[in-house]
Amino acid sequence: MSSTSQKHKEFVAEPMGEKSVMALAGIGEVLGKRLEEKGFDKAYVVLGQFLVLKKDEELFRDWLKDTCGANAKQQGDCYSCLREWCDSFL
Amino acid sequence: MAAAQLTDEELFSELKRLGFTPGPVTENTRPVYLKKLKKLRDEQQQRSRGAKGRSSGGGGSSVSINNNNSSGGGGGGNGHPAAGAAAVRARSAGARQLLNAKRPDRAGKFVLGFSSDESDAEPPRHKAGLNHSDSRRDRGSGLGLQSLRPPQESGAGVSASGPSKSPVGLLEARRSVLGSSPWWADRCKASLGETERSSRALNGNRSPYSLNSSKLAGDYSDTDEEEEEELEERERQRERRLLSRRSLSKASPSLSGVMGENGGDMGSSSISPKNHVDGGEGAAAGSSSTFSLGLRPRFSSSSYNSLSTTYRPNHSNHTGSNHSYGQAGTKRKQPAPEDELLEQFRREEVSGTGGFSAHYLSMFLLTAACLFFVLLGLMYLRMRGSGSTEGVVIKNHPFGAEFDSSYVTIKHVIEIVILNNILTSLSGEHDCKDLNQPLNRSISFSEAAEFLKLQNTDYEDWVQISLEWIIKTGEIVGIRLIAADPTQAVEEVSDISRLESTHPHMSFICRFRRAFFTVIYRVLLILAGIGVVWTLLYYMKYRWRREEEETRQMYDMVERIIDVLRSHNEACQENKDLQPYLPIPHVRDSLVQPHDRKKMKKVWDRAVSFLSANESRIRTETQRIGGADFLVWRWLQPSMSCDKLCSMPSKVWQGKAFPLDRRNSPPNSLTPCLKIRNMFDPVMEVGENWHLAIHEAILEKCSDNDGIVHIAVDKNSREGCVYVKCLSAEHAGKAFKALHGSWFDGKLVTVKYLRLDRYHQRFPQALGCNTPLKASSSSMNTMARLHQRSSTSSTLGFS
């Protein structure tokens, strides 16, 4: 139906709790590992960063790219996933 | 733009100035914001260049405004419409119109502060109070600056309006600075409406960079805007003055000089107020120096470029020269901002630690080399000192005029020399040959005398005299006279029994070897000493660590024992058949694995002694168990309350986390089956029947919902899943709303819909369930406790 993936839907449907960072849409094993190395081991830490950047798309995408080398699609997925989650739960 | 190293605050304010509200600048967000800053600056440049095209439209109106302005006074009103129009145009161009954004603000201010009188009212806003008076003066003096103004103005995209245009070039940040408006007003009033405009435009172009220079200015005022304002003012004035001077002198060379300096000097902020004072007078040369302080050639040059298009008829003669000069400046400035940012990036990347260790390494090498050379020098000196002193010259003749001075002296010298030779060679041999041969270091007096006699019979007499002389003279001639009794000093010649040389003459090899060995031995000694010290320290550290480790283990063991005893006690409460004490060996064997027992023996013993000494809740006693006497532990503390052992007090509903709305729950219930996650932690559960408590909890939570027909707790799932089947999708939907997002036992529960066929696959027994389940007890334990528990749980010390 929409252009969101299964992962996105799953993530957005419920509070993230202690979900690993790999539960984020767009973040797979490789990126997840890189994020964990930088200290972002849980999805809520990435959420924290997202909020600190004031939910700004461009900044968050840049940050994601710098931190784990995500490509444009992955950045977009992650951003929209987090944004939707925030809309629902924040 | 000469921001050498932006601190977080500077970065933050810079971004704000550029019209972007950043979030907090932390270590994580810093690089992102730096990139953003760079991008914004780039865009600014582009926009200023692009704006020139747009500004051409306003050129027509500018002419009329200029005319009005040149008439002097009250021109502000004229300026406004044009300014407003330009502002609107500019604003529509984009949100980040750094240059244009200022325009509307300025325009508004113009109405208010157009009269020169008002400018007086606003001096406090000006940091550089001198600006005001100076501006007025400048206004009066500036005359022919028009050549530069129009180009600059258009460059800033402000060409449309007259005096009001000057603000256009400024950043939004300047918006609030009312202080500048009177200044502008003053300028407007001047007959050099254009000059001011263009200078302002120039300033405006420069504004982004002036921000940096304002930082450099040192007083970082409470409002960035004021700071910028001040700097901008200064720049403007400088520029104005410079332009005025230039116009006065009508010398294009001055302009070129200015441009050259501008290129190099953008960031300097050491503007002294007295600059304004110069006013419009002064030669072009003087102007160039001041102008170099603030002019930003990039913008000015860009403005110059645009000038050619929107040039006003009466200033054609100057435009051409301006244009050419403008080009040079641009390029110089362009790389500057990027370079600074890049530098900043690079600086951040360079880790301090790498340089740190390299520095230490180099220092160490240096000191080692120095020490080596010092050592070498010492060795050399020692060898030199141990060399023979054949060249001893007796300077003083203590015997005075008793002898024929020279002749006798020579004789003495010879004698002594010979003696020295003998003695030194003797000593040298003696010392050098490792004392293996029973050479005597000294020769007896008689032997010496005999030897001398052999040399020359005349010496016989002189032996006495010379020896006397040696005794009397305080000089060291290299011969030591030893009396019969070695400890006694020699007073008379008759006391002398032996002669010894104090300066052994050794061959070079020998000397070198000795020195070498000495050094080696010394070095080895030092190393050995250091090694010993180091070993000692290491050993001590090791021991200390070991002890700590053991202590930690001991405490750990103690805690485990306490836990065991306590739980045993609780079990005893329930089960009255058990003995309320536990044998110590049994406890040990249950806590410590067999293969660890030997290792942990020490720890265990320490723990036991610790418990007996420090733990008041455990008593050690002797009991007879199974016919043998055991030392047992008895837990003494009475249990806190019976609530603890009754129903599972921990499993309660604790409220809702978030309101369920469209986005986080499906709009309609999809299936009659639910999968509830995170209701328990299988690792933590003890006992057999805890799942019943879960059942209870769910039923109680959905007590209003009579449609739950089957509940299954998946005991093995890591996520704490519970499967629920309802009578219909609608019931499931109600249950969903009740359960999803609630807190249970400290965990956030989430619910998902499950397909019916899958559910039946998994739980075939649910196929036939049709009767709604009800909570077994009507007392709503898990819900009502919500209020009670909060008060009791704090007082009870649950283990």
XYZ file of C-alpha atoms in Angstrom, chain A:
90
model
C 0.000 0.000 0.000
C 2.268 2.801 1.111
C 5.932 2.979 0.294
C 6.989 1.991 3.787
C 8.616 -1.290 4.437
C 7.612 -4.021 6.765
C 10.306 -2.997 9.158
C 9.002 0.508 9.194
C 5.516 -0.606 9.944
C 6.664 -2.845 12.711
C 8.730 -0.190 14.300
C 6.087 2.461 14.147
C 3.330 0.297 15.489
C 4.571 0.123 19.012
C 6.840 1.852 21.482
C 10.393 1.000 20.747
C 11.249 0.024 24.270
C 14.616 -1.643 24.288
C 14.698 -2.488 20.622
C 18.080 -2.703 19.076
C 19.171 -0.118 16.651
C 18.806 -2.644 13.876
C 15.074 -2.539 14.306
C 15.068 0.871 12.702
C 13.990 0.973 9.112
C 16.967 1.434 6.858
C 19.416 0.167 9.432
C 20.558 -3.351 8.788
C 23.326 -5.419 10.250
C 26.248 -3.526 8.875
C 24.955 -0.095 9.694
C 23.665 -1.308 12.984
C 27.066 -2.594 13.898
C 28.654 0.699 13.029
C 26.173 2.600 15.064
C 26.696 0.325 17.994
C 30.391 0.887 17.821
C 29.806 4.580 18.080
C 27.715 4.036 21.132
C 24.267 4.055 19.619
C 23.376 0.611 20.673
C 19.656 1.003 21.110
C 17.040 2.563 18.957
C 16.211 5.045 21.630
C 19.711 6.451 21.535
C 19.321 7.192 17.865
C 15.976 8.671 18.707
C 17.742 10.878 21.171
C 20.068 12.113 18.498
C 17.160 12.673 16.203
C 15.464 14.825 18.778
C 18.604 16.728 19.585
C 18.806 17.672 15.957
C 15.290 18.983 16.363
C 13.885 16.393 14.021
C 15.402 18.235 11.118
C 15.583 15.975 8.144
C 18.688 17.296 6.546
C 20.704 17.398 9.713
C 19.654 13.972 10.762
C 20.483 12.581 7.378
C 23.864 14.197 7.430
C 24.515 12.897 10.852
C 23.487 9.427 9.885
C 25.706 9.535 6.890
C 28.651 10.695 8.960
C 28.131 8.246 11.693
C 27.475 5.027 9.869
C 27.785 5.778 6.176
C 24.150 5.279 5.291
C 23.193 5.942 1.734
C 20.387 8.232 0.733
C 17.712 5.622 0.764
C 18.702 4.295 4.136
C 18.840 7.762 5.529
C 15.410 8.509 4.241
C 13.974 5.306 5.599
C 15.428 5.841 8.997
C 14.337 9.415 9.140
C 10.766 8.766 8.155
C 10.607 5.823 10.492
C 11.700 7.904 13.425
C 9.544 10.800 12.488
C 6.466 8.699 12.285
C 7.296 7.059 15.529
C 7.605 10.427 17.147
C 4.304 11.518 15.736
C 2.627 8.552 17.282
C 4.312 8.265 20.575
C 5.942 11.504 21.441
